[in-house]
Short mmCIF file of C-alpha atoms and ligand atoms in Angstrom, two decimals:
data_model
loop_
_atom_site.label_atom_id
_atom_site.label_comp_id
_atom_site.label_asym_id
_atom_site.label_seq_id
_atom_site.Cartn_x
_atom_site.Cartn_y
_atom_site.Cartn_z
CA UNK A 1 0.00 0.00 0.00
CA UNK A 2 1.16 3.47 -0.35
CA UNK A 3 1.57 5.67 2.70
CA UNK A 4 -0.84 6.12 5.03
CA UNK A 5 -1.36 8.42 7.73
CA UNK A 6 -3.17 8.64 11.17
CA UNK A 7 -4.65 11.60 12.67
CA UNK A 8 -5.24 11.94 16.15
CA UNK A 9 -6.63 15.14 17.75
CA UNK A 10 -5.37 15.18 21.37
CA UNK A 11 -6.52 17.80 24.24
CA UNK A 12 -5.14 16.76 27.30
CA UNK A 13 -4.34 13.29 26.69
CA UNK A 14 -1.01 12.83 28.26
CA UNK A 15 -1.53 9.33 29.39
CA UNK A 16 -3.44 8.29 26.42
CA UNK A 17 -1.12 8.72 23.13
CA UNK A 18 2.08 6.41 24.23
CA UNK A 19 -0.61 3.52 24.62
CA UNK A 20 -1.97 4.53 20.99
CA UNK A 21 0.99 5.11 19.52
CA UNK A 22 2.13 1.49 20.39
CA UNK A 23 -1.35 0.16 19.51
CA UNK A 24 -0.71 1.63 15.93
CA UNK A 25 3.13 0.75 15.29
CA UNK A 26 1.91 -2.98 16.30
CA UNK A 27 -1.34 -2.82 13.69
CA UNK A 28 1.23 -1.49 10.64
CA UNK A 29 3.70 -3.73 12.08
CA UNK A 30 1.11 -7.04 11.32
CA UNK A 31 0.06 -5.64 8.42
CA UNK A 32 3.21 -4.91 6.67
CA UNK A 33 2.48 -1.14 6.56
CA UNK A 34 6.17 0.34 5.82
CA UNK A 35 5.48 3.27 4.86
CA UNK A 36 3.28 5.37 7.97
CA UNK A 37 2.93 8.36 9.61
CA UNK A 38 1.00 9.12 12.65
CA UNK A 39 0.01 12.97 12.91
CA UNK A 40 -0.93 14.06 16.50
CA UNK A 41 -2.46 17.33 16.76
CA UNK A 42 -2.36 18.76 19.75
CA UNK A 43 -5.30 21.10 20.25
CA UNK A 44 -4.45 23.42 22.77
CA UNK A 45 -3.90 21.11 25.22
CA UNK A 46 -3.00 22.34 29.25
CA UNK A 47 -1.31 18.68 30.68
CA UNK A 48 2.05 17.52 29.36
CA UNK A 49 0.24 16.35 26.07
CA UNK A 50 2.52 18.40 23.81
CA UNK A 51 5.89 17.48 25.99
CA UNK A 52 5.00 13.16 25.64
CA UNK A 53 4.35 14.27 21.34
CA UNK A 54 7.44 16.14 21.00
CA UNK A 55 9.16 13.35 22.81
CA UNK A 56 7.46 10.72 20.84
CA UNK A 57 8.37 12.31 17.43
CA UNK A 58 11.75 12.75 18.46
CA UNK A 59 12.30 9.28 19.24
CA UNK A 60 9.74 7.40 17.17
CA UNK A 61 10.13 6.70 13.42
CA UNK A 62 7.08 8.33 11.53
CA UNK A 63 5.30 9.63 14.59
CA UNK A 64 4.74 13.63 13.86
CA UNK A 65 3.57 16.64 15.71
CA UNK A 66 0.75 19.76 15.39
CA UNK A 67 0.24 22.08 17.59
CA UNK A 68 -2.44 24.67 17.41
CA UNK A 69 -1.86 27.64 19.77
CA UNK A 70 -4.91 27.09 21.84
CA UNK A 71 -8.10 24.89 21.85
CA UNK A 72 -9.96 25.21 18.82
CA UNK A 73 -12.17 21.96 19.43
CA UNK A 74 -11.77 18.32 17.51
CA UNK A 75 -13.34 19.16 14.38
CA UNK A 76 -10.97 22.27 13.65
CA UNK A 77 -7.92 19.70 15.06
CA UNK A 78 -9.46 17.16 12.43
CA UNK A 79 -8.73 19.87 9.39
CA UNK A 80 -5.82 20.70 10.73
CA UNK A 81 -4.31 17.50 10.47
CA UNK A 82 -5.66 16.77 7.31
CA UNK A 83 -3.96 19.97 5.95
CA UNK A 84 -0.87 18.30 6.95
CA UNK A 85 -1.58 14.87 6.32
CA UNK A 86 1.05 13.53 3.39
CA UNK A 87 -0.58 9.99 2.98
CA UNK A 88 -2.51 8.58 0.04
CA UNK A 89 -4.63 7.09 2.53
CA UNK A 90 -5.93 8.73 5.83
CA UNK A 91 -7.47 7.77 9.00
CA UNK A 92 -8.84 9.98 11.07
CA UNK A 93 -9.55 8.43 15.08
CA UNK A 94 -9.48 9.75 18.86
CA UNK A 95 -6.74 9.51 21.35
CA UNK A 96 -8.56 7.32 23.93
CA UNK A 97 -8.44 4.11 22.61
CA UNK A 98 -12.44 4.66 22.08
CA UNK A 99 -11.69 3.55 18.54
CA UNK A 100 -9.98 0.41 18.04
CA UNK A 101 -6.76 0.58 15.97
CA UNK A 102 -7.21 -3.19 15.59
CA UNK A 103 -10.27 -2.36 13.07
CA UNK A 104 -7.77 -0.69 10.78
CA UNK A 105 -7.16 -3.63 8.56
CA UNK A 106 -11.36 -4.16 7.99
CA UNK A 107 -11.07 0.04 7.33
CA UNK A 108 -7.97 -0.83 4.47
CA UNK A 109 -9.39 -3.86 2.64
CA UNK A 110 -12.90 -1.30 1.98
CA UNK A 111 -10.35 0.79 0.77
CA UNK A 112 -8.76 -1.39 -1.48
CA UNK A 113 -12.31 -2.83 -2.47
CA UNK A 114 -12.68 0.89 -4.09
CA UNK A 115 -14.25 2.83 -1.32
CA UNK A 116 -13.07 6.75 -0.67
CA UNK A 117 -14.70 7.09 2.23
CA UNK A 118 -14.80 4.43 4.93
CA UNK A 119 -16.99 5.45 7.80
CA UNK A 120 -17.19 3.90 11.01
CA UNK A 121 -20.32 2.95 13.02
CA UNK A 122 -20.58 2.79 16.93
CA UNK A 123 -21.98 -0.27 19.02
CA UNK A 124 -21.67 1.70 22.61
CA UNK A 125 -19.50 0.49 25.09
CA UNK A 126 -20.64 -1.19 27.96
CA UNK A 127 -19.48 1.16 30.60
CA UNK A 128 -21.21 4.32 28.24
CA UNK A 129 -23.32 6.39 30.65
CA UNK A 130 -27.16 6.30 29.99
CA UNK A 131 -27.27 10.16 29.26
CA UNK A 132 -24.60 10.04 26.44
CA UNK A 133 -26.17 7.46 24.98
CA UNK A 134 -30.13 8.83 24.85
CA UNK A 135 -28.32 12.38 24.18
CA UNK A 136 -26.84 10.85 20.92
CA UNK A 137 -29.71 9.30 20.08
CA UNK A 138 -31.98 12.06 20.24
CA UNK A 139 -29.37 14.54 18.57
CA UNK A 140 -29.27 11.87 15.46
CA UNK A 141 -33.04 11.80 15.27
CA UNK A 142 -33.24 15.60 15.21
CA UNK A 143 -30.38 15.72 12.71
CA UNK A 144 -31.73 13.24 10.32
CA UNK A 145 -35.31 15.20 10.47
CA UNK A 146 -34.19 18.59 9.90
CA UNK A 147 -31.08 17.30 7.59
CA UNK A 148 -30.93 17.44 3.24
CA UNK A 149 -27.78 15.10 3.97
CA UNK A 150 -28.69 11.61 5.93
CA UNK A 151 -26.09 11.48 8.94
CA UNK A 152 -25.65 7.99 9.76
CA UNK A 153 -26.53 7.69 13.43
CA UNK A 154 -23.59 6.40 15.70
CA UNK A 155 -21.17 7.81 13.22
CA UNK A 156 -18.29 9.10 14.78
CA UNK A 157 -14.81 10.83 13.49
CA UNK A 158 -13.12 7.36 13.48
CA UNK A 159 -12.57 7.10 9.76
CA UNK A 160 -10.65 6.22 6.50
CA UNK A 161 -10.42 8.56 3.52
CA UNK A 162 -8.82 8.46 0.07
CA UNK A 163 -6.69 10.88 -1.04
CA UNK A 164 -8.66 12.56 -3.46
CA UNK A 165 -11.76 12.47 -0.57
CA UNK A 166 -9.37 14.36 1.76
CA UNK A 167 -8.71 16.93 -0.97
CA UNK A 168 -12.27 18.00 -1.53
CA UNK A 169 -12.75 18.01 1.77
CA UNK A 170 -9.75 20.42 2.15
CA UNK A 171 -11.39 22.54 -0.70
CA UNK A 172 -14.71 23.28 1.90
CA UNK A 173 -13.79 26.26 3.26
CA UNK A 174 -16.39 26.84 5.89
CA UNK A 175 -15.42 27.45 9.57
CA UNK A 176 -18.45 25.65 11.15
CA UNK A 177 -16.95 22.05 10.34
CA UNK A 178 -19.10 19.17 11.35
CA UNK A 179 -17.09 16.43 9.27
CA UNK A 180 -19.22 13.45 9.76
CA UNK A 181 -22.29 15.58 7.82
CA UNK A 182 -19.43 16.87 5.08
CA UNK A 183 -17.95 13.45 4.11
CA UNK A 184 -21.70 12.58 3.16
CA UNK A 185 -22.25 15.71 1.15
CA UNK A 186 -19.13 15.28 -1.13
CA UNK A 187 -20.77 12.04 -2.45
CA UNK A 188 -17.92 9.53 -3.38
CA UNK A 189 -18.39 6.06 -2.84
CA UNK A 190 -18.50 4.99 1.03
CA UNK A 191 -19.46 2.29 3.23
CA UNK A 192 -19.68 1.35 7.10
CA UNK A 193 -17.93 -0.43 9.23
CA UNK A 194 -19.29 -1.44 12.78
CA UNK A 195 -17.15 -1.42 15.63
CA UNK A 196 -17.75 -1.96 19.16
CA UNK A 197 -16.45 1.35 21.57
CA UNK A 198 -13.90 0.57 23.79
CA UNK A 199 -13.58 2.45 27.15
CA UNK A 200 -11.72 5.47 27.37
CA UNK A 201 -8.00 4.63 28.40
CA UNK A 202 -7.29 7.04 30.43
CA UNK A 203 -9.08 10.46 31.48
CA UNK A 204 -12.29 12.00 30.93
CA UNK A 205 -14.38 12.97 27.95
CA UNK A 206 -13.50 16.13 26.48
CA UNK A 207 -17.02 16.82 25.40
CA UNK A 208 -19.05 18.68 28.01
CA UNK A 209 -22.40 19.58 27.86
CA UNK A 210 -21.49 22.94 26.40
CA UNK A 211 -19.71 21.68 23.62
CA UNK A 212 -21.74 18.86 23.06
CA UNK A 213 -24.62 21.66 22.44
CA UNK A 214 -22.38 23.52 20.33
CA UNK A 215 -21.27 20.24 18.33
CA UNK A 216 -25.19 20.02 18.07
CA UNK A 217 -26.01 23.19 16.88
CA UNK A 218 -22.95 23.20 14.00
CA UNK A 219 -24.32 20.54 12.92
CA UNK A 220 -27.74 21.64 12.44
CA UNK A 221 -27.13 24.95 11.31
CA UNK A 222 -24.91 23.71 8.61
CA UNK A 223 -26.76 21.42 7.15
CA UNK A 224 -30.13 22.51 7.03
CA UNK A 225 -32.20 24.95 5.85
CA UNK A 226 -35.37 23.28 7.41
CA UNK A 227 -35.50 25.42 10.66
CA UNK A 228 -35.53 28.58 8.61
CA UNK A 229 -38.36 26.80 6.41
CA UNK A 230 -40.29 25.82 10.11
CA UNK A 231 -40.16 29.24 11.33
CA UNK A 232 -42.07 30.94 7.83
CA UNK A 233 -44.49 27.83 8.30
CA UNK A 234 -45.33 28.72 11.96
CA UNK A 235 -45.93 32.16 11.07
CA UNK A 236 -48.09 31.17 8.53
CA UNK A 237 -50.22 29.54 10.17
CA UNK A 238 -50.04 31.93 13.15
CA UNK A 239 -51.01 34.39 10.75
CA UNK A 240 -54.31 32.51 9.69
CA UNK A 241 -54.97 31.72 13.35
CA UNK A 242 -55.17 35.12 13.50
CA UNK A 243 -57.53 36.24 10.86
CA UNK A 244 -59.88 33.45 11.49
CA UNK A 245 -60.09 35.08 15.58
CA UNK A 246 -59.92 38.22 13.96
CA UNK A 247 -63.46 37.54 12.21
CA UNK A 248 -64.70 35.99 15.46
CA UNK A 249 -64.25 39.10 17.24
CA UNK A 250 -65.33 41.33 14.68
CA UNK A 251 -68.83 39.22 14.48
CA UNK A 252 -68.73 39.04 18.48
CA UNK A 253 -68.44 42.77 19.02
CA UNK A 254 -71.60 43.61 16.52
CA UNK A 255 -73.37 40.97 18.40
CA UNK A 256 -72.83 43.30 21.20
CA UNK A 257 -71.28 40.55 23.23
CA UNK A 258 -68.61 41.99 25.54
CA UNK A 259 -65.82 40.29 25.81
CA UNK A 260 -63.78 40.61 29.08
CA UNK A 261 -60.51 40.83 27.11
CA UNK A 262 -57.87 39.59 29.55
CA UNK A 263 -57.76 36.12 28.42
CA UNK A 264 -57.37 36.46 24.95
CA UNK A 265 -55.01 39.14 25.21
CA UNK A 266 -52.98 37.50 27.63
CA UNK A 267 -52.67 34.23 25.75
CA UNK A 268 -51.82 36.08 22.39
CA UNK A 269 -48.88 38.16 23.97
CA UNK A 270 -47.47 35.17 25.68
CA UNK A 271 -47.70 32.51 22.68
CA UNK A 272 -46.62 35.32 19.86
CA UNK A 273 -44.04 36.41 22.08
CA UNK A 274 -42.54 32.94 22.42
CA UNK A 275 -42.68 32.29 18.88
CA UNK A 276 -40.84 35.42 17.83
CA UNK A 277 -38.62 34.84 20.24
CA UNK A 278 -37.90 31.27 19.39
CA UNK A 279 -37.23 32.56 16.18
CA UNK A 280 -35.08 35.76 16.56
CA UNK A 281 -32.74 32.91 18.81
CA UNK A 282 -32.93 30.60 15.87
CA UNK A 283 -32.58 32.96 12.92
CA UNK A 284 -29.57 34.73 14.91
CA UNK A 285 -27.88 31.15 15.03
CA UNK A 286 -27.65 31.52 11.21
CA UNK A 287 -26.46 34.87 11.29
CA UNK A 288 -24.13 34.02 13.88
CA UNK A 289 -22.51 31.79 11.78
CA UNK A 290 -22.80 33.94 8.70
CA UNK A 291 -20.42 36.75 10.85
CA UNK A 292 -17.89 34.10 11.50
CA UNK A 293 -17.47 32.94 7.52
CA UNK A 294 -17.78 36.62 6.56
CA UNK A 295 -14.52 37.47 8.77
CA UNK A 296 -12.26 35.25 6.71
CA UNK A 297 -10.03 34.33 9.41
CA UNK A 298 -7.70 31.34 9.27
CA UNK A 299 -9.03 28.20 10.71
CA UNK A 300 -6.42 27.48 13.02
CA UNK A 301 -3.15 28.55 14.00
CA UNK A 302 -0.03 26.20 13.89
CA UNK A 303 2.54 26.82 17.42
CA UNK A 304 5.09 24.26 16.67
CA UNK A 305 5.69 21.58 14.25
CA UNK A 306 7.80 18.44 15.26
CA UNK A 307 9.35 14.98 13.65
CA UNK A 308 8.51 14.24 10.10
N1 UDP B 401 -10.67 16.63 21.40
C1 UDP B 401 -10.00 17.71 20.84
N2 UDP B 401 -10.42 18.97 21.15
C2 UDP B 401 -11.49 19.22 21.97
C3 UDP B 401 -12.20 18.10 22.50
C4 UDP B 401 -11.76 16.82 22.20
O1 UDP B 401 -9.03 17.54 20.09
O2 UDP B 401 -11.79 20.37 22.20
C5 UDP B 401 -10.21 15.25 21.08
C6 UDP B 401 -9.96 14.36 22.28
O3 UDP B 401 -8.63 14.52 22.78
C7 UDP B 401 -10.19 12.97 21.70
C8 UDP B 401 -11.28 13.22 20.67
O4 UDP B 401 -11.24 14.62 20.37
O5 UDP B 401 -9.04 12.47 21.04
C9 UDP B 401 -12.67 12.84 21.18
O6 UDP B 401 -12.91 13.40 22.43
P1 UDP B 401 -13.54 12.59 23.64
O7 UDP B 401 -12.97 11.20 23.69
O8 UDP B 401 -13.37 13.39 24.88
O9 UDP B 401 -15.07 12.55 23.23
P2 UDP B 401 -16.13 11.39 23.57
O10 UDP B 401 -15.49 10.09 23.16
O11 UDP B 401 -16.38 11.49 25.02
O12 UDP B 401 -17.31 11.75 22.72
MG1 MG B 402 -13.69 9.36 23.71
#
């Protein structure tokens, strides 16, 4: 095979990446992989993450080094390691030993069966915690019903592209990356491969709650119009809600029925009020996001580069 390379974003996982890094050498090792590189890319990380890389990539044949001045989150890490990736073949996967290295051959013989993208699919891990689990559930079922683009639920950002699938996805130049909806959109051949998740090696999850929403939201907001779409739908019907009580009133107050008021007005202040709010917050996600491409800033910024 020609020469392939691993990507690993890493924030804060000291422990973690000598265990990988072993893990990997041993899979190319079986495999007769020669020619290898694995890319770490540090994002930002505040333990002694960077010190075990630059260590690693001074002593260790093929092992290389990224490191973005501060945290700019797995999906920006992800790019940025592609960017630097030199392989004809790359795999992208996380530092914790969540995604087994040992499922690299199945990922290389889809490749060589004439697959550019070779996604991964989750089984969950015994030990995963109940609210992870329903939360990814529910965020896949929300996805897939506001999405143009089917995300494959489970997916994760353990995955093997071709060359020429890294290069268009190198060509998107949006900010708000959520890779696992992009790979989809850019519509070369791919296929699935299920894996069961191991437990995380070492550590915690990176992913709170706050960036799990934001993760959410990115993903959402850039791949569907549908919300925008909801939120003219809602007012159209508030609208003819509205005429049709309109007429009621009109037809009340020549009956000479009088009408308290209260009620009615409450309810109407509350419920429009809640809708236009709803969609000022949702419309301003877009817009948001609109600000950020419109600045044109780089995606990342490199600190150091090591090994290689
Ligand atoms: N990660 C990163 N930047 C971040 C958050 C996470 O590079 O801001 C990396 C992390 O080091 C790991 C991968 O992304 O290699 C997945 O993170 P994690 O295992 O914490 O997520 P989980 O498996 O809990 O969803
Ligand atoms: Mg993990």
């Amino acid at each position: 095979m020609n020469k392939l390379s691993v990507i690993v974003p890493v924030f804060n996982e000291a422990e973690n990446i000598r265990p990988l890094c072993d893990k990997l050498m041993e899979v190319f090792r079986q495999q007769g992989i020669s020619d290898h590189e694995i890319l770490f890319v540090d994002d930002g990380s505040t333990d002694v993450s960077l010190e075990v890389i630059r260590e690693l990539s001074a002593t260790a044949k093929g092992v290389r080094g990224l490191s973005l001045t501060r945290n700019f989150g797995q999906q920006m890490a992800l790019y940025a390691g592609m960017e630097h990736a030199k392989g004809d073949v790359v795999i992208t996967m996380d530092a914790d030993l969540q995604h087994p290295p040992g499922l690299i051959p199945e990922l290389i013989s889809a490749y060589r069966a004439g697959y550019d993208l070779v996604n991964t699919r989750r089984r969950d891990a015994p030990g995963t915690g109940f609210f992870k689990k329903a939360s990814s559930r529910a965020f896949y079922r929300l996805m897939n019903f506001l999405s143009e683009v089917p995300i494959e639920a489970a997916s994760s950002d353990f995955r093997l592209m071709s060359r020429r699938a890294v290069d268009a996805f190198l060509k998107m130049p949006e900010r708000n990356r959520f890779t696992r909806g992009m790979v989809g959109w850019m519509g070369f051949p791919q296929t699935f491969v299920d894996y069961r998740a191991g437990i995380r090696q070492a550590g915690k999850s990176k992913y709170t709650l706050k960036k799990m929403m934001g993760f959410a939201l990115d993903g959402i907001t850039s791949f569907s119009a549908r919300p925008l779409r909801l939120i003219s739908l809602s007012g159209v019907v508030v609208f003819l809600l509205g005429m049709v009580y309109a007429v009621y009133a009109v037809v009340q107050h020549f009956l000479g029925h009088t009408v308290s008021g209260w009620t009615s007005l409450m309810v109407s202040v509350w419920i429009l009020g809640g809708i236009q709010l709803l969609a000022i917050g949702l419309i301003s996600e877009y817009i948001l996001r609109i600000f950020a491409e419109s600045k044109q800033r780089p995606h990342y910024l490199i600190r150091e580069q090591t090994g290689g």
